[in-house]
């Protein structure tokens, strides 16, 4: 059975969790979980905590990463400077790098080569991208297009949802991503199944 | 010495003849090819080019929202969303139409051309609000027949077709 993973939910409350369960997700990674134990069937979905770090310098990033892996968490970094981007790619505590309108200018070919060398995927939060103005959308799209087609590296699609209506149905993500980037549906499916699963297994979680 | 010279001259002449004959045949061939292309073009005049038939697909979708929406409001929001994302040409090619919408159970059937079925199924899931109210449109199934689409629509709420 396929394991669908929503790699980033900003705020998880009871209504969002019920929606996620209805849509067929097995694993959900959230930043802030609010009173979810009262939901029936909460054991059908695995909720894993995630930390998203925004940093504008190498020192700042290293300070924030100190002691972070003492608990079982998944760490994503949104770099706001070139220094932070390079450090995040090198650091073993960082699991993914988030691409959006502010971090896209630090994603160049050197960064992509570093990500390839240290096998770190890029995370693409759909809700964040959809809310951008058109010209910024195209900038992010062009970088991701080059990432996928020229460098052929793995990427993860997450919802970045902060409300119950911002969660996506897994098959809709597959259809949308395959049409947007011109990739086959099997490849788009990997972005919500296999690639996130690999990161969870690397962090010591058992995913069935 | 004289014989050597003669043989050399003969070799050179034969080389020149063979190379020139090669060039002549290549040039003649290209002219022949042009003639055949022109002949084919004339023979194909008046023949109709048959494109593959446009087939219909039916997308069954369900709306999760705090309020209930009418058929018109749902159709207007889907139409404007598709036009904003795919453009007028894309909209015309996709040819979407909201055939059924049950306001009690908030499920409906959207007819679309087969080439755009999966794309539109993914697109309608991106609609996050209708008339300023939060909602989530979930595409449940893509079928080829209207009968199966209606069956799926009512099976979602375990309601029998009258």
Tab-separated table of C-alpha atoms in Angstrom:
chain	number	residue	atom	x	y	z
A	1	UNK	CA	0.000	0.000	0.000
A	2	UNK	CA	1.262	3.441	-0.936
A	3	UNK	CA	2.392	5.716	1.886
A	4	UNK	CA	1.538	9.362	1.166
A	5	UNK	CA	3.526	11.883	3.149
A	6	UNK	CA	2.670	15.535	3.622
A	7	UNK	CA	6.085	16.903	4.412
A	8	UNK	CA	5.089	20.236	5.945
A	9	UNK	CA	1.959	21.382	7.723
A	10	UNK	CA	2.517	24.670	9.511
A	11	UNK	CA	-0.352	24.367	11.935
A	12	UNK	CA	-2.163	21.100	12.669
A	13	UNK	CA	-5.508	21.289	14.456
A	14	UNK	CA	-8.388	18.823	14.719
A	15	UNK	CA	-10.144	19.905	11.508
A	16	UNK	CA	-6.892	19.763	9.502
A	17	UNK	CA	-6.066	16.343	10.888
A	18	UNK	CA	-9.536	15.014	9.991
A	19	UNK	CA	-9.147	16.387	6.443
A	20	UNK	CA	-5.687	14.823	6.132
A	21	UNK	CA	-7.052	11.464	7.263
A	22	UNK	CA	-9.943	11.682	4.765
A	23	UNK	CA	-7.554	12.426	1.911
A	24	UNK	CA	-5.501	9.289	2.554
A	25	UNK	CA	-2.242	10.539	4.034
A	26	UNK	CA	-0.349	8.109	6.262
A	27	UNK	CA	2.348	10.424	7.590
A	28	UNK	CA	2.230	14.115	8.318
A	29	UNK	CA	5.067	16.387	9.440
A	30	UNK	CA	3.958	19.439	11.368
A	31	UNK	CA	5.542	22.439	12.986
A	32	UNK	CA	2.797	23.280	15.490
A	33	UNK	CA	0.321	20.667	16.656
A	34	UNK	CA	-2.725	21.969	18.512
A	35	UNK	CA	-4.862	19.590	20.599
A	36	UNK	CA	-4.900	16.612	18.239
A	37	UNK	CA	-5.260	13.851	20.818
A	38	UNK	CA	-9.009	14.352	21.039
A	39	UNK	CA	-9.512	13.345	17.366
A	40	UNK	CA	-10.898	9.848	16.755
A	41	UNK	CA	-8.666	7.569	14.719
A	42	UNK	CA	-5.642	9.765	15.292
A	43	UNK	CA	-3.546	6.622	15.424
A	44	UNK	CA	-4.198	6.004	11.699
A	45	UNK	CA	-1.964	8.918	10.818
A	46	UNK	CA	1.594	9.295	12.059
A	47	UNK	CA	2.336	12.851	13.162
A	48	UNK	CA	6.015	13.714	13.211
A	49	UNK	CA	7.425	16.980	14.457
A	50	UNK	CA	9.388	19.176	12.118
A	51	UNK	CA	11.527	22.223	12.670
A	52	UNK	CA	11.828	24.898	9.993
A	53	UNK	CA	14.799	27.226	10.415
A	54	UNK	CA	15.198	30.534	8.637
A	55	UNK	CA	18.711	31.873	8.903
A	56	UNK	CA	20.621	34.678	7.301
A	57	UNK	CA	24.167	33.717	8.320
A	58	UNK	CA	26.349	30.707	8.955
A	59	UNK	CA	26.780	31.523	12.675
A	60	UNK	CA	23.057	32.010	13.194
A	61	UNK	CA	22.283	28.688	11.492
A	62	UNK	CA	24.859	26.764	13.537
A	63	UNK	CA	23.498	28.287	16.773
A	64	UNK	CA	19.974	27.234	15.891
A	65	UNK	CA	21.100	23.718	14.951
A	66	UNK	CA	22.859	23.130	18.298
A	67	UNK	CA	21.267	20.228	20.146
A	68	UNK	CA	18.400	19.985	17.666
A	69	UNK	CA	18.869	16.312	16.908
A	70	UNK	CA	18.660	15.257	20.571
A	71	UNK	CA	14.923	14.690	19.870
A	72	UNK	CA	13.624	12.882	16.805
A	73	UNK	CA	12.782	15.748	14.470
A	74	UNK	CA	13.065	16.476	10.786
A	75	UNK	CA	14.943	19.695	10.051
A	76	UNK	CA	14.316	21.935	7.051
A	77	UNK	CA	16.229	25.108	6.378
A	78	UNK	CA	15.155	28.164	4.418
A	79	UNK	CA	18.421	29.991	3.673
A	80	UNK	CA	18.340	33.775	3.508
A	81	UNK	CA	21.969	34.198	2.484
A	82	UNK	CA	24.535	32.419	0.368
A	83	UNK	CA	26.555	31.523	3.463
A	84	UNK	CA	23.572	29.907	5.137
A	85	UNK	CA	22.680	28.018	1.954
A	86	UNK	CA	26.158	26.519	1.601
A	87	UNK	CA	26.341	25.650	5.324
A	88	UNK	CA	22.904	24.038	5.252
A	89	UNK	CA	23.921	21.883	2.289
A	90	UNK	CA	27.056	20.696	4.126
A	91	UNK	CA	25.476	20.078	7.534
A	92	UNK	CA	24.364	16.537	8.302
A	93	UNK	CA	21.675	17.731	10.724
A	94	UNK	CA	19.736	19.434	7.903
A	95	UNK	CA	17.345	17.184	5.978
A	96	UNK	CA	15.896	19.413	3.254
A	97	UNK	CA	16.237	22.925	1.874
A	98	UNK	CA	13.091	24.931	1.195
A	99	UNK	CA	12.783	26.861	-2.051
A	100	UNK	CA	10.569	29.941	-2.249
A	101	UNK	CA	10.794	33.542	-3.448
A	102	UNK	CA	13.385	34.614	-0.821
A	103	UNK	CA	15.668	31.581	-0.984
A	104	UNK	CA	15.547	31.053	-4.751
A	105	UNK	CA	18.329	33.561	-5.483
A	106	UNK	CA	20.810	31.394	-3.515
A	107	UNK	CA	19.941	28.256	-5.471
A	108	UNK	CA	22.510	28.340	-8.263
A	109	UNK	CA	24.410	25.583	-10.026
A	110	UNK	CA	27.047	25.436	-7.258
A	111	UNK	CA	24.305	24.936	-4.673
A	112	UNK	CA	22.701	22.214	-6.799
A	113	UNK	CA	26.070	20.460	-7.117
A	114	UNK	CA	26.483	20.619	-3.327
A	115	UNK	CA	23.000	19.197	-2.826
A	116	UNK	CA	23.874	16.379	-5.217
A	117	UNK	CA	27.124	15.699	-3.385
A	118	UNK	CA	25.494	15.583	0.061
A	119	UNK	CA	22.254	14.002	-1.266
A	120	UNK	CA	19.836	16.569	0.122
A	121	UNK	CA	16.552	17.163	-1.685
A	122	UNK	CA	14.800	20.468	-2.243
A	123	UNK	CA	11.404	20.966	-0.676
A	124	UNK	CA	8.751	22.759	-2.699
A	125	UNK	CA	5.812	24.004	-0.576
A	126	UNK	CA	2.853	24.356	-2.943
A	127	UNK	CA	0.739	26.764	-0.892
A	128	UNK	CA	3.625	29.181	-0.482
A	129	UNK	CA	4.245	29.093	-4.251
A	130	UNK	CA	0.581	29.552	-5.167
A	131	UNK	CA	0.295	32.704	-3.052
A	132	UNK	CA	3.250	34.398	-4.781
A	133	UNK	CA	2.758	37.113	-7.428
A	134	UNK	CA	3.144	35.915	-11.011
A	135	UNK	CA	6.648	37.216	-11.697
A	136	UNK	CA	8.044	35.572	-8.558
A	137	UNK	CA	6.220	32.349	-9.389
A	138	UNK	CA	8.035	32.201	-12.720
A	139	UNK	CA	11.443	32.749	-11.073
A	140	UNK	CA	10.910	29.843	-8.676
A	141	UNK	CA	9.464	27.727	-11.480
A	142	UNK	CA	12.469	28.304	-13.750
A	143	UNK	CA	14.944	27.304	-11.040
A	144	UNK	CA	12.981	24.178	-10.182
A	145	UNK	CA	12.623	23.281	-13.856
A	146	UNK	CA	16.404	23.447	-14.275
A	147	UNK	CA	16.834	21.455	-11.042
A	148	UNK	CA	14.551	18.695	-12.258
A	149	UNK	CA	15.476	18.471	-15.935
A	150	UNK	CA	19.153	19.507	-16.049
A	151	UNK	CA	20.430	18.170	-12.758
A	152	UNK	CA	17.811	15.382	-12.379
A	153	UNK	CA	17.814	15.558	-8.574
A	154	UNK	CA	15.052	14.407	-6.206
A	155	UNK	CA	12.590	16.943	-4.853
A	156	UNK	CA	9.808	16.801	-2.303
A	157	UNK	CA	6.421	18.479	-2.644
A	158	UNK	CA	4.721	19.562	0.553
A	159	UNK	CA	1.525	21.475	1.181
A	160	UNK	CA	2.785	24.124	3.637
A	161	UNK	CA	-0.787	24.249	4.917
A	162	UNK	CA	-1.822	26.427	7.836
A	163	UNK	CA	-5.575	25.717	7.568
A	164	UNK	CA	-7.733	22.690	6.761
A	165	UNK	CA	-8.608	23.881	3.244
A	166	UNK	CA	-4.967	24.247	2.235
A	167	UNK	CA	-4.244	20.514	2.238
A	168	UNK	CA	-4.029	18.823	-1.161
A	169	UNK	CA	-5.303	15.497	-2.363
A	170	UNK	CA	-2.300	13.262	-3.257
A	171	UNK	CA	-3.427	12.405	-6.791
A	172	UNK	CA	-4.141	16.059	-7.557
A	173	UNK	CA	-0.563	16.923	-6.591
A	174	UNK	CA	0.703	14.211	-8.955
A	175	UNK	CA	-1.414	15.449	-11.884
A	176	UNK	CA	-0.556	19.106	-11.254
A	177	UNK	CA	3.193	18.589	-10.829
A	178	UNK	CA	3.444	16.294	-13.869
A	179	UNK	CA	1.689	18.891	-16.045
A	180	UNK	CA	3.517	21.872	-14.551
A	181	UNK	CA	7.056	20.528	-14.925
A	182	UNK	CA	6.453	18.187	-17.868
A	183	UNK	CA	7.473	15.035	-16.014
A	184	UNK	CA	5.863	11.606	-16.045
A	185	UNK	CA	3.349	10.864	-13.301
A	186	UNK	CA	5.526	8.155	-11.738
A	187	UNK	CA	8.267	10.698	-11.135
A	188	UNK	CA	5.809	13.203	-9.653
A	189	UNK	CA	4.475	10.445	-7.386
A	190	UNK	CA	7.955	9.897	-5.935
A	191	UNK	CA	7.917	13.457	-4.572
A	192	UNK	CA	5.125	12.598	-2.108
A	193	UNK	CA	5.966	8.951	-1.454
A	194	UNK	CA	9.483	7.581	-1.811
A	195	UNK	CA	11.672	10.661	-1.364
A	196	UNK	CA	10.023	11.824	1.896
A	197	UNK	CA	9.991	8.214	3.119
A	198	UNK	CA	13.771	7.961	2.608
A	199	UNK	CA	14.339	11.008	4.785
A	200	UNK	CA	12.117	9.628	7.535
A	201	UNK	CA	13.942	6.288	7.483
A	202	UNK	CA	17.278	8.142	7.605
A	203	UNK	CA	16.064	9.894	10.769
A	204	UNK	CA	15.203	6.603	12.451
A	205	UNK	CA	11.427	6.488	11.872
A	206	UNK	CA	9.854	3.187	10.864
A	207	UNK	CA	7.555	3.722	7.901
A	208	UNK	CA	5.368	0.811	6.768
B	1	UNK	CA	59.279	6.380	-67.866
B	2	UNK	CA	56.808	7.203	-70.612
B	3	UNK	CA	54.642	4.241	-69.638
B	4	UNK	CA	54.670	5.359	-66.014
B	5	UNK	CA	53.594	8.831	-66.983
B	6	UNK	CA	50.804	7.431	-69.166
B	7	UNK	CA	49.485	5.222	-66.371
B	8	UNK	CA	49.574	8.135	-63.940
B	9	UNK	CA	47.666	10.338	-66.329
B	10	UNK	CA	45.097	7.590	-66.927
B	11	UNK	CA	44.643	7.114	-63.160
B	12	UNK	CA	44.095	10.846	-62.649
B	13	UNK	CA	41.585	11.026	-65.493
B	14	UNK	CA	39.623	8.041	-64.173
B	15	UNK	CA	39.543	9.603	-60.704
B	16	UNK	CA	38.233	12.857	-62.131
B	17	UNK	CA	35.546	11.002	-64.092
B	18	UNK	CA	34.396	8.976	-61.059
B	19	UNK	CA	34.250	12.009	-58.740
B	20	UNK	CA	32.365	14.089	-61.297
B	21	UNK	CA	29.903	11.247	-61.951
B	22	UNK	CA	29.324	10.966	-58.171
B	23	UNK	CA	28.593	14.686	-57.933
B	24	UNK	CA	26.257	14.521	-60.914
B	25	UNK	CA	24.284	11.574	-59.471
B	26	UNK	CA	23.931	13.329	-56.084
B	27	UNK	CA	22.647	16.494	-57.722
B	28	UNK	CA	20.281	14.562	-59.962
B	29	UNK	CA	18.985	12.613	-56.945
B	30	UNK	CA	18.193	15.780	-54.991
B	31	UNK	CA	16.323	17.138	-58.019
B	32	UNK	CA	14.486	13.820	-58.328
B	33	UNK	CA	13.594	13.998	-54.669
B	34	UNK	CA	12.154	17.499	-55.126
B	35	UNK	CA	10.122	16.309	-58.079
B	36	UNK	CA	8.701	13.362	-56.103
B	37	UNK	CA	7.834	15.657	-53.181
B	38	UNK	CA	5.997	18.047	-55.482
B	39	UNK	CA	4.158	15.127	-57.136
B	40	UNK	CA	3.121	13.764	-53.740
B	41	UNK	CA	1.942	17.190	-52.642
B	42	UNK	CA	-0.275	17.476	-55.724
B	43	UNK	CA	-1.636	13.975	-55.189
B	44	UNK	CA	-2.483	14.732	-51.513
B	45	UNK	CA	-4.500	17.814	-52.404
B	46	UNK	CA	-8.161	17.352	-51.583
B	47	UNK	CA	-7.511	14.555	-49.062
B	48	UNK	CA	-8.960	15.221	-45.618
B	49	UNK	CA	-6.659	15.023	-42.616
B	50	UNK	CA	-8.464	12.994	-39.943
B	51	UNK	CA	-7.568	13.911	-36.351
B	52	UNK	CA	-8.247	11.650	-33.443
B	53	UNK	CA	-11.747	12.079	-32.053
B	54	UNK	CA	-12.104	14.209	-28.930
B	55	UNK	CA	-13.516	11.999	-26.198
B	56	UNK	CA	-15.330	13.109	-23.066
B	57	UNK	CA	-14.401	12.379	-19.502
B	58	UNK	CA	-16.457	13.008	-16.368
B	59	UNK	CA	-14.793	14.192	-13.171
B	60	UNK	CA	-16.748	13.422	-9.997
B	61	UNK	CA	-15.848	15.900	-7.267
B	62	UNK	CA	-16.847	16.589	-3.708
B	63	UNK	CA	-16.817	19.936	-1.894
B	64	UNK	CA	-15.891	20.159	1.786
B	65	UNK	CA	-16.876	23.534	3.226
B	66	UNK	CA	-18.497	25.216	6.179
B	67	UNK	CA	-21.378	26.518	4.013
B	68	UNK	CA	-23.343	25.020	1.150
B	69	UNK	CA	-22.915	26.457	-2.330
B	70	UNK	CA	-25.310	26.636	-5.264
B	71	UNK	CA	-24.580	25.167	-8.689
B	72	UNK	CA	-24.085	28.586	-10.296
B	73	UNK	CA	-21.553	29.820	-7.746
B	74	UNK	CA	-19.537	26.603	-7.993
B	75	UNK	CA	-19.529	26.736	-11.787
B	76	UNK	CA	-18.510	30.404	-11.897
B	77	UNK	CA	-15.607	29.833	-9.506
B	78	UNK	CA	-14.353	26.738	-11.388
B	79	UNK	CA	-14.638	28.568	-14.715
B	80	UNK	CA	-12.754	31.656	-13.534
B	81	UNK	CA	-10.053	29.523	-11.881
B	82	UNK	CA	-9.462	27.491	-15.041
B	83	UNK	CA	-9.345	30.639	-17.208
B	84	UNK	CA	-6.880	32.334	-14.807
B	85	UNK	CA	-4.576	29.326	-14.771
B	86	UNK	CA	-4.813	27.881	-18.265
B	87	UNK	CA	-5.966	30.903	-20.260
B	88	UNK	CA	-8.871	31.271	-22.668
B	89	UNK	CA	-7.339	28.996	-25.294
B	90	UNK	CA	-6.781	26.268	-22.699
B	91	UNK	CA	-10.335	26.710	-21.435
B	92	UNK	CA	-11.749	26.388	-24.938
B	93	UNK	CA	-9.655	23.280	-25.635
B	94	UNK	CA	-10.610	21.675	-22.320
B	95	UNK	CA	-14.295	22.604	-22.835
B	96	UNK	CA	-15.410	22.106	-19.219
B	97	UNK	CA	-19.066	21.997	-18.245
B	98	UNK	CA	-20.727	21.396	-14.880
B	99	UNK	CA	-23.376	18.803	-15.740
B	100	UNK	CA	-24.681	17.804	-12.323
B	101	UNK	CA	-24.362	19.351	-8.925
B	102	UNK	CA	-26.328	18.143	-5.902
B	103	UNK	CA	-26.578	21.013	-3.428
B	104	UNK	CA	-27.605	18.737	-0.546
B	105	UNK	CA	-24.565	16.490	-0.672
B	106	UNK	CA	-22.264	19.071	-2.347
B	107	UNK	CA	-21.002	16.688	-5.013
B	108	UNK	CA	-20.994	17.207	-8.751
B	109	UNK	CA	-19.903	15.985	-12.161
B	110	UNK	CA	-17.718	18.055	-14.475
B	111	UNK	CA	-17.488	17.096	-18.131
B	112	UNK	CA	-14.117	17.679	-19.802
B	113	UNK	CA	-12.190	16.584	-22.906
B	114	UNK	CA	-9.983	13.547	-22.441
B	115	UNK	CA	-6.726	15.410	-23.138
B	116	UNK	CA	-7.257	17.783	-20.210
B	117	UNK	CA	-9.000	15.457	-17.763
B	118	UNK	CA	-6.099	14.797	-15.410
B	119	UNK	CA	-4.829	18.355	-15.551
B	120	UNK	CA	-8.198	19.857	-14.634
B	121	UNK	CA	-8.686	17.198	-11.931
B	122	UNK	CA	-5.454	18.413	-10.361
B	123	UNK	CA	-6.338	22.059	-10.919
B	124	UNK	CA	-9.731	22.117	-9.186
B	125	UNK	CA	-8.080	20.866	-5.996
B	126	UNK	CA	-6.185	24.166	-5.843
B	127	UNK	CA	-9.397	26.169	-5.331
B	128	UNK	CA	-9.283	27.208	-1.692
B	129	UNK	CA	-12.252	29.545	-1.429
B	130	UNK	CA	-15.549	30.270	-3.141
B	131	UNK	CA	-17.087	33.718	-2.651
B	132	UNK	CA	-14.689	34.404	0.200
B	133	UNK	CA	-15.655	31.246	2.113
B	134	UNK	CA	-13.136	28.479	2.777
B	135	UNK	CA	-13.645	25.269	0.842
B	136	UNK	CA	-11.804	22.250	-0.507
B	137	UNK	CA	-12.771	20.632	-3.826
B	138	UNK	CA	-11.662	17.007	-3.986
B	139	UNK	CA	-11.699	15.176	-7.336
B	140	UNK	CA	-12.921	11.698	-6.484
B	141	UNK	CA	-12.958	9.834	-9.793
B	142	UNK	CA	-12.478	10.300	-13.543
B	143	UNK	CA	-14.819	8.111	-15.591
B	144	UNK	CA	-15.607	7.687	-19.248
B	145	UNK	CA	-19.360	7.297	-18.875
B	146	UNK	CA	-21.932	9.563	-17.276
B	147	UNK	CA	-23.744	6.565	-15.770
B	148	UNK	CA	-20.717	5.513	-13.736
B	149	UNK	CA	-20.109	9.126	-12.716
B	150	UNK	CA	-23.650	9.440	-11.307
B	151	UNK	CA	-23.268	6.106	-9.539
B	152	UNK	CA	-20.012	7.253	-7.911
B	153	UNK	CA	-21.554	10.593	-7.001
B	154	UNK	CA	-24.333	9.044	-4.973
B	155	UNK	CA	-22.242	6.163	-3.614
B	156	UNK	CA	-20.167	8.771	-1.761
B	157	UNK	CA	-23.052	9.422	0.615
B	158	UNK	CA	-24.626	5.916	0.375
B	159	UNK	CA	-27.746	7.344	-1.143
B	160	UNK	CA	-29.801	5.240	-3.594
B	161	UNK	CA	-30.570	6.570	-7.076
B	162	UNK	CA	-34.315	7.072	-7.352
